[in-house]
Every structure is written in C-alpha cells, then in structure tokens.
GROMACS .gro file of C-alpha atoms in nm:
model
  289
    1UNK     CA    1  -2.427   0.351  -0.073
    2UNK     CA    2  -2.500   0.022   0.076
    3UNK     CA    3  -2.281  -0.076   0.340
    4UNK     CA    4  -2.143  -0.239   0.691
    5UNK     CA    5  -1.969  -0.034   0.901
    6UNK     CA    6  -1.728  -0.308   1.144
    7UNK     CA    7  -1.542  -0.179   1.471
    8UNK     CA    8  -1.262  -0.386   1.474
    9UNK     CA    9  -1.104  -0.253   1.742
   10UNK     CA   10  -1.127   0.004   1.987
   11UNK     CA   11  -1.146   0.336   1.801
   12UNK     CA   12  -1.068   0.177   1.465
   13UNK     CA   13  -1.331   0.098   1.219
   14UNK     CA   14  -1.326  -0.072   0.840
   15UNK     CA   15  -1.637  -0.012   0.579
   16UNK     CA   16  -1.790  -0.319   0.399
   17UNK     CA   17  -1.940  -0.298   0.084
   18UNK     CA   18  -2.237  -0.534   0.126
   19UNK     CA   19  -2.500  -0.698  -0.123
   20UNK     CA   20  -2.748  -0.899  -0.079
   21UNK     CA   21  -2.532  -1.225  -0.082
   22UNK     CA   22  -2.389  -1.352   0.111
   23UNK     CA   23  -1.966  -1.435   0.080
   24UNK     CA   24  -1.741  -1.626   0.200
   25UNK     CA   25  -1.410  -1.453   0.110
   26UNK     CA   26  -1.305  -1.084   0.147
   27UNK     CA   27  -1.088  -0.823  -0.038
   28UNK     CA   28  -0.883  -0.618   0.266
   29UNK     CA   29  -0.837  -0.259   0.096
   30UNK     CA   30  -0.532  -0.043   0.287
   31UNK     CA   31  -0.553   0.333   0.037
   32UNK     CA   32  -0.233   0.506   0.071
   33UNK     CA   33  -0.117   0.862   0.246
   34UNK     CA   34  -0.424   1.111   0.262
   35UNK     CA   35  -0.646   0.867   0.177
   36UNK     CA   36  -0.990   0.752   0.381
   37UNK     CA   37  -1.335   0.606   0.252
   38UNK     CA   38  -1.428   0.649  -0.134
   39UNK     CA   39  -1.116   0.897  -0.158
   40UNK     CA   40  -0.998   0.606  -0.456
   41UNK     CA   41  -1.226   0.589  -0.753
   42UNK     CA   42  -1.169   0.206  -0.853
   43UNK     CA   43  -1.276   0.072  -0.473
   44UNK     CA   44  -1.638   0.094  -0.519
   45UNK     CA   45  -1.602   0.004  -0.932
   46UNK     CA   46  -1.368  -0.285  -0.801
   47UNK     CA   47  -1.680  -0.415  -0.508
   48UNK     CA   48  -1.943  -0.428  -0.757
   49UNK     CA   49  -1.660  -0.664  -0.987
   50UNK     CA   50  -1.611  -0.881  -0.636
   51UNK     CA   51  -1.922  -0.911  -0.568
   52UNK     CA   52  -2.033  -1.119  -0.869
   53UNK     CA   53  -1.759  -1.362  -0.821
   54UNK     CA   54  -1.795  -1.429  -0.451
   55UNK     CA   55  -1.651  -1.180  -0.337
   56UNK     CA   56  -1.627  -0.875  -0.104
   57UNK     CA   57  -1.440  -0.587  -0.011
   58UNK     CA   58  -1.387  -0.407   0.294
   59UNK     CA   59  -1.184  -0.072   0.330
   60UNK     CA   60  -1.009  -0.048   0.640
   61UNK     CA   61  -0.908   0.252   0.842
   62UNK     CA   62  -0.682   0.222   1.067
   63UNK     CA   63  -0.454   0.547   1.272
   64UNK     CA   64  -0.299   0.661   0.959
   65UNK     CA   65  -0.575   0.672   0.764
   66UNK     CA   66  -0.690   1.067   0.559
   67UNK     CA   67  -0.378   1.287   0.786
   68UNK     CA   68  -0.338   0.996   1.091
   69UNK     CA   69   0.008   0.927   0.809
   70UNK     CA   70   0.215   1.249   0.909
   71UNK     CA   71   0.276   1.091   1.287
   72UNK     CA   72   0.240   0.717   1.137
   73UNK     CA   73   0.473   0.463   1.134
   74UNK     CA   74   0.440   0.154   0.891
   75UNK     CA   75   0.495  -0.097   1.298
   76UNK     CA   76   0.199   0.084   1.361
   77UNK     CA   77  -0.019   0.042   1.094
   78UNK     CA   78   0.066  -0.271   1.069
   79UNK     CA   79  -0.008  -0.420   1.454
   80UNK     CA   80  -0.433  -0.194   1.341
   81UNK     CA   81  -0.413  -0.403   1.032
   82UNK     CA   82  -0.307  -0.743   1.215
   83UNK     CA   83  -0.559  -0.694   1.396
   84UNK     CA   84  -0.872  -0.568   1.152
   85UNK     CA   85  -0.678  -0.938   0.967
   86UNK     CA   86  -0.797  -1.151   1.301
   87UNK     CA   87  -1.147  -0.971   1.317
   88UNK     CA   88  -1.272  -1.047   0.946
   89UNK     CA   89  -1.109  -1.392   0.987
   90UNK     CA   90  -1.402  -1.464   1.217
   91UNK     CA   91  -1.583  -1.397   0.909
   92UNK     CA   92  -1.441  -1.472   0.647
   93UNK     CA   93  -1.283  -1.793   0.491
   94UNK     CA   94  -1.056  -1.661   0.293
   95UNK     CA   95  -0.870  -1.293   0.272
   96UNK     CA   96  -0.666  -1.141   0.047
   97UNK     CA   97  -0.457  -0.791   0.162
   98UNK     CA   98  -0.451  -0.500  -0.121
   99UNK     CA   99  -0.237  -0.218  -0.085
  100UNK     CA  100  -0.271   0.153  -0.312
  101UNK     CA  101   0.019   0.376  -0.302
  102UNK     CA  102   0.160   0.364   0.026
  103UNK     CA  103  -0.037   0.113   0.183
  104UNK     CA  104   0.184  -0.115  -0.022
  105UNK     CA  105   0.461  -0.003   0.154
  106UNK     CA  106   0.211  -0.124   0.487
  107UNK     CA  107   0.139  -0.446   0.291
  108UNK     CA  108   0.501  -0.555   0.279
  109UNK     CA  109   0.568  -0.436   0.620
  110UNK     CA  110   0.288  -0.651   0.687
  111UNK     CA  111   0.415  -0.953   0.509
  112UNK     CA  112   0.784  -0.974   0.537
  113UNK     CA  113   0.794  -0.798   0.922
  114UNK     CA  114   0.503  -0.804   1.077
  115UNK     CA  115   0.392  -1.149   0.998
  116UNK     CA  116   0.797  -1.250   1.114
  117UNK     CA  117   0.817  -1.142   1.419
  118UNK     CA  118   0.412  -1.202   1.530
  119UNK     CA  119   0.288  -1.499   1.308
  120UNK     CA  120  -0.077  -1.492   1.302
  121UNK     CA  121  -0.350  -1.584   1.024
  122UNK     CA  122  -0.230  -1.651   0.698
  123UNK     CA  123  -0.383  -1.467   0.409
  124UNK     CA  124  -0.502  -1.599   0.058
  125UNK     CA  125  -0.307  -1.349  -0.155
  126UNK     CA  126  -0.200  -0.983  -0.156
  127UNK     CA  127  -0.215  -0.746  -0.439
  128UNK     CA  128   0.012  -0.367  -0.491
  129UNK     CA  129  -0.147  -0.095  -0.702
  130UNK     CA  130   0.082   0.177  -0.774
  131UNK     CA  131   0.389   0.049  -0.527
  132UNK     CA  132   0.594   0.395  -0.602
  133UNK     CA  133   0.861   0.520  -0.446
  134UNK     CA  134   0.760   0.775  -0.182
  135UNK     CA  135   1.164   0.885  -0.128
  136UNK     CA  136   1.198   0.877  -0.574
  137UNK     CA  137   0.879   1.061  -0.603
  138UNK     CA  138   0.994   1.369  -0.371
  139UNK     CA  139   1.319   1.382  -0.582
  140UNK     CA  140   1.024   1.370  -0.852
  141UNK     CA  141   0.827   1.641  -0.724
  142UNK     CA  142   1.099   1.895  -0.563
  143UNK     CA  143   1.453   1.825  -0.661
  144UNK     CA  144   1.608   2.167  -0.558
  145UNK     CA  145   1.473   2.131  -0.227
  146UNK     CA  146   1.487   1.737  -0.119
  147UNK     CA  147   1.826   1.716   0.028
  148UNK     CA  148   1.806   1.989   0.185
  149UNK     CA  149   1.511   1.934   0.403
  150UNK     CA  150   1.598   1.550   0.472
  151UNK     CA  151   1.927   1.670   0.627
  152UNK     CA  152   1.774   1.935   0.863
  153UNK     CA  153   1.489   1.632   0.936
  154UNK     CA  154   1.842   1.398   1.003
  155UNK     CA  155   1.990   1.665   1.199
  156UNK     CA  156   1.704   1.652   1.445
  157UNK     CA  157   1.632   1.296   1.450
  158UNK     CA  158   1.994   1.230   1.565
  159UNK     CA  159   1.932   1.510   1.859
  160UNK     CA  160   1.588   1.321   1.957
  161UNK     CA  161   1.365   1.460   1.844
  162UNK     CA  162   1.168   1.207   1.615
  163UNK     CA  163   0.882   1.319   1.743
  164UNK     CA  164   0.918   1.689   1.679
  165UNK     CA  165   0.625   1.780   1.406
  166UNK     CA  166   0.812   2.001   1.126
  167UNK     CA  167   0.801   2.296   0.985
  168UNK     CA  168   0.487   2.403   0.827
  169UNK     CA  169   0.739   2.418   0.455
  170UNK     CA  170   0.671   2.034   0.493
  171UNK     CA  171   0.333   1.973   0.567
  172UNK     CA  172   0.312   2.238   0.237
  173UNK     CA  173   0.452   1.924   0.036
  174UNK     CA  174   0.239   1.693   0.135
  175UNK     CA  175  -0.150   1.830   0.180
  176UNK     CA  176  -0.107   2.051   0.478
  177UNK     CA  177  -0.068   1.710   0.670
  178UNK     CA  178   0.151   1.806   0.997
  179UNK     CA  179   0.500   1.562   1.033
  180UNK     CA  180   0.658   1.430   1.232
  181UNK     CA  181   1.110   1.384   1.227
  182UNK     CA  182   1.032   1.013   1.235
  183UNK     CA  183   0.821   0.978   0.975
  184UNK     CA  184   1.009   1.208   0.716
  185UNK     CA  185   1.276   1.011   0.697
  186UNK     CA  186   1.108   0.697   0.680
  187UNK     CA  187   0.971   0.785   0.392
  188UNK     CA  188   1.264   1.017   0.228
  189UNK     CA  189   1.552   0.853   0.339
  190UNK     CA  190   1.744   0.599   0.138
  191UNK     CA  191   1.670   0.280   0.337
  192UNK     CA  192   1.387   0.427   0.571
  193UNK     CA  193   1.148   0.243   0.662
  194UNK     CA  194   0.901   0.297   0.368
  195UNK     CA  195   1.160   0.244   0.129
  196UNK     CA  196   1.028  -0.094  -0.015
  197UNK     CA  197   0.973   0.002  -0.394
  198UNK     CA  198   1.298   0.263  -0.469
  199UNK     CA  199   1.440   0.153  -0.803
  200UNK     CA  200   1.788   0.216  -0.687
  201UNK     CA  201   1.706  -0.033  -0.406
  202UNK     CA  202   2.093  -0.318  -0.356
  203UNK     CA  203   1.991  -0.624  -0.379
  204UNK     CA  204   1.999  -0.750  -0.020
  205UNK     CA  205   1.697  -0.542   0.025
  206UNK     CA  206   1.486  -0.667  -0.216
  207UNK     CA  207   1.588  -1.017  -0.101
  208UNK     CA  208   1.493  -0.896   0.289
  209UNK     CA  209   1.176  -0.777   0.182
  210UNK     CA  210   1.024  -0.991  -0.155
  211UNK     CA  211   1.266  -1.269  -0.133
  212UNK     CA  212   1.017  -1.317   0.175
  213UNK     CA  213   0.701  -1.352   0.049
  214UNK     CA  214   0.486  -1.582   0.111
  215UNK     CA  215   0.167  -1.547  -0.023
  216UNK     CA  216   0.085  -1.560  -0.425
  217UNK     CA  217   0.076  -1.137  -0.476
  218UNK     CA  218  -0.045  -0.930  -0.734
  219UNK     CA  219   0.164  -0.610  -0.864
  220UNK     CA  220   0.007  -0.312  -1.036
  221UNK     CA  221   0.231  -0.028  -1.135
  222UNK     CA  222   0.075   0.240  -1.342
  223UNK     CA  223   0.174   0.272  -1.749
  224UNK     CA  224   0.111   0.671  -1.695
  225UNK     CA  225   0.271   0.678  -1.302
  226UNK     CA  226   0.280   1.019  -1.247
  227UNK     CA  227   0.516   1.017  -0.884
  228UNK     CA  228   0.734   0.815  -1.072
  229UNK     CA  229   1.004   0.964  -1.240
  230UNK     CA  230   1.043   0.945  -1.576
  231UNK     CA  231   1.370   0.732  -1.618
  232UNK     CA  232   1.250   0.434  -1.454
  233UNK     CA  233   1.242   0.149  -1.635
  234UNK     CA  234   0.903   0.048  -1.567
  235UNK     CA  235   0.958  -0.336  -1.667
  236UNK     CA  236   1.262  -0.313  -1.586
  237UNK     CA  237   1.186  -0.308  -1.177
  238UNK     CA  238   0.918  -0.610  -1.209
  239UNK     CA  239   1.151  -0.745  -1.400
  240UNK     CA  240   1.378  -0.701  -1.085
  241UNK     CA  241   1.134  -0.780  -0.860
  242UNK     CA  242   1.056  -1.113  -0.955
  243UNK     CA  243   1.384  -1.251  -0.939
  244UNK     CA  244   1.281  -1.223  -0.554
  245UNK     CA  245   0.990  -1.335  -0.483
  246UNK     CA  246   0.972  -1.730  -0.499
  247UNK     CA  247   0.852  -1.855  -0.833
  248UNK     CA  248   0.548  -1.999  -0.644
  249UNK     CA  249   0.407  -1.622  -0.514
  250UNK     CA  250   0.461  -1.411  -0.824
  251UNK     CA  251   0.143  -1.349  -1.017
  252UNK     CA  252   0.137  -1.414  -1.372
  253UNK     CA  253  -0.077  -1.149  -1.405
  254UNK     CA  254   0.146  -0.875  -1.274
  255UNK     CA  255   0.217  -0.611  -1.528
  256UNK     CA  256   0.171  -0.254  -1.629
  257UNK     CA  257  -0.136  -0.131  -1.634
  258UNK     CA  258  -0.065   0.088  -2.018
  259UNK     CA  259  -0.265   0.448  -1.961
  260UNK     CA  260  -0.330   0.418  -1.559
  261UNK     CA  261  -0.292   0.717  -1.374
  262UNK     CA  262  -0.141   0.682  -1.019
  263UNK     CA  263  -0.502   0.548  -0.886
  264UNK     CA  264  -0.571   0.411  -1.213
  265UNK     CA  265  -0.771   0.685  -1.379
  266UNK     CA  266  -0.700   0.801  -1.691
  267UNK     CA  267  -0.810   1.187  -1.919
  268UNK     CA  268  -0.734   0.993  -2.212
  269UNK     CA  269  -0.857   0.618  -2.210
  270UNK     CA  270  -1.147   0.683  -1.919
  271UNK     CA  271  -1.224   0.382  -1.790
  272UNK     CA  272  -1.000   0.108  -1.956
  273UNK     CA  273  -0.693   0.132  -1.707
  274UNK     CA  274  -0.931   0.054  -1.430
  275UNK     CA  275  -1.110  -0.241  -1.586
  276UNK     CA  276  -0.826  -0.390  -1.717
  277UNK     CA  277  -0.661  -0.398  -1.353
  278UNK     CA  278  -0.978  -0.509  -1.205
  279UNK     CA  279  -1.037  -0.749  -1.432
  280UNK     CA  280  -0.679  -0.840  -1.420
  281UNK     CA  281  -0.719  -0.858  -1.002
  282UNK     CA  282  -1.043  -1.090  -1.055
  283UNK     CA  283  -0.808  -1.369  -1.205
  284UNK     CA  284  -0.556  -1.378  -0.988
  285UNK     CA  285  -0.840  -1.425  -0.722
  286UNK     CA  286  -0.960  -1.711  -0.908
  287UNK     CA  287  -0.627  -1.863  -0.979
  288UNK     CA  288  -0.598  -1.886  -0.581
  289UNK     CA  289  -0.623  -2.207  -0.443
   0.00000   0.00000   0.00000
C-alpha cells in the first residue's frame, strides 16, 4: 500500500494514504479503543473515494493508539491531535477531523474543550462515525458486574490512586489492555470525561458539548450498532443531539446507516453500509464552504 509516514511530533506519527495526485485538502482520521493503522476496514476505501474528489486521507497515531488508551485521557489525546493538526495545517489548506468510535470522543473533546482553552487552527468540519456511549456499552455487555467494577474504581480514585492499574478482571473485558483507575472512571462513570453520547445525559451537558460545535458536523450512527443497547431509539437520539447543535453546523447528511455494524461492516448487506457511509462523507465534504 502506497503512503507517506509523517512524523508530526517526537515519537508520534501519521500515515497518509497517497496517490500520484497532489491535493490541497485533508481528512484526518482518528480511531477508537485499540485501533491503529488499518484496523478500521473502511479507511482504505474511504481514502480511494476521497482521492477522486481531490482530498487526501491520513490516519493519526497518538499515544492512546493500540493499547495505549488504557493509561490515556481525552486531554492527552486532544493535545496530541492539536499537534497533528498544526503540522498538517502547514501542508493543507483545509482539514476535516473524523473520529470513529471512541475517536468521536476525542473529536468532541478537541472541538468543545481543547479549542476553547487553546484556540488554534480552525477545522473545516468534523465527522463522528459510531458515536456510541462507552458507559452504556459497558452496562449492555456486562450488566451483572458493571456496578461493582465501577464502585471499586471510584473508591480507588477517591484514595488518590487514579494512576494505578486495575486488577486483571478489568483488562479481560477490554482486549486484555491494562487500564488505569482514572481511565476506567472516565469511560464508565456517569458524566465522566468520556461521557459525550449516553442517551440519558441532561440537557445542560448536551448544551455544553453539542451546543458548542462551531464547525459543520456530520454524524453517522450505525443501524445495527452492536455496542448500543437495543432499548436506545437511535433516531430519537440523533434528533435530540441535533436540537442542540447550531443549525448552520448540523449536516443534513447526518443519519443512521441501515444494516451497518460499529465499523460499517455487515454480514448480510456486504459493502452496502460502508458505501452508503462513504457517499455521505463525500456529500458532506462537497457541501463545505
């Protein structure tokens, strides 16, 4: 596979999927928990499709990539994303940031917290693909132990042991990744730093996040999302988020991708969900000023 490796900071890199054409615009992709290069199957097809309309795609690697997320934080992620955006802003005229899964939290944190505290380059837009609540996913996947696991982590945090690693039973639930107390609390605790997308968040929290999106934003929720509880009304959730986003920044191409799993694969519909999502990304990008 052809590409270019960019060292955007000491010990940090991004891989750009390249072609023979020279482009002036870039989609910067950030994956979710456990993701690294080529772990999200639609990134390569997306890069080929965007190449046809004059856009490059680069996947950024941060300290939280692969297993690093277990000791990370959204603040650290946003600090590193900011450095990548600074770097690519010297090369490209226009940048869109796209998050997948927990990369959506990184994107939201960067846009609504980091940019407020450290105004830097303004993005042309943002894309959230599979913006699922990790807290609700935990409650869905291990309902019998969720409360007990969270209580122990909260107790450790209160004792000032936030940087300590949790026992192996925690890691066993998440790809055998060592996880610190602080990161577990951020993911699992109501109103934790990672809690952007839960269906039970109060209006005040949504106003502080979705209400402060200052760039055009495309949101793509998977119709067959395996990490969302079946009780969640996906369309109602999207409509609720939309009600807080400034109208000029909510993309009309946002919506639910029928049949799509978390990473846009499908056992029954083949590439159809992925192709529909890529089509929406292209339409969104073409709509940007």
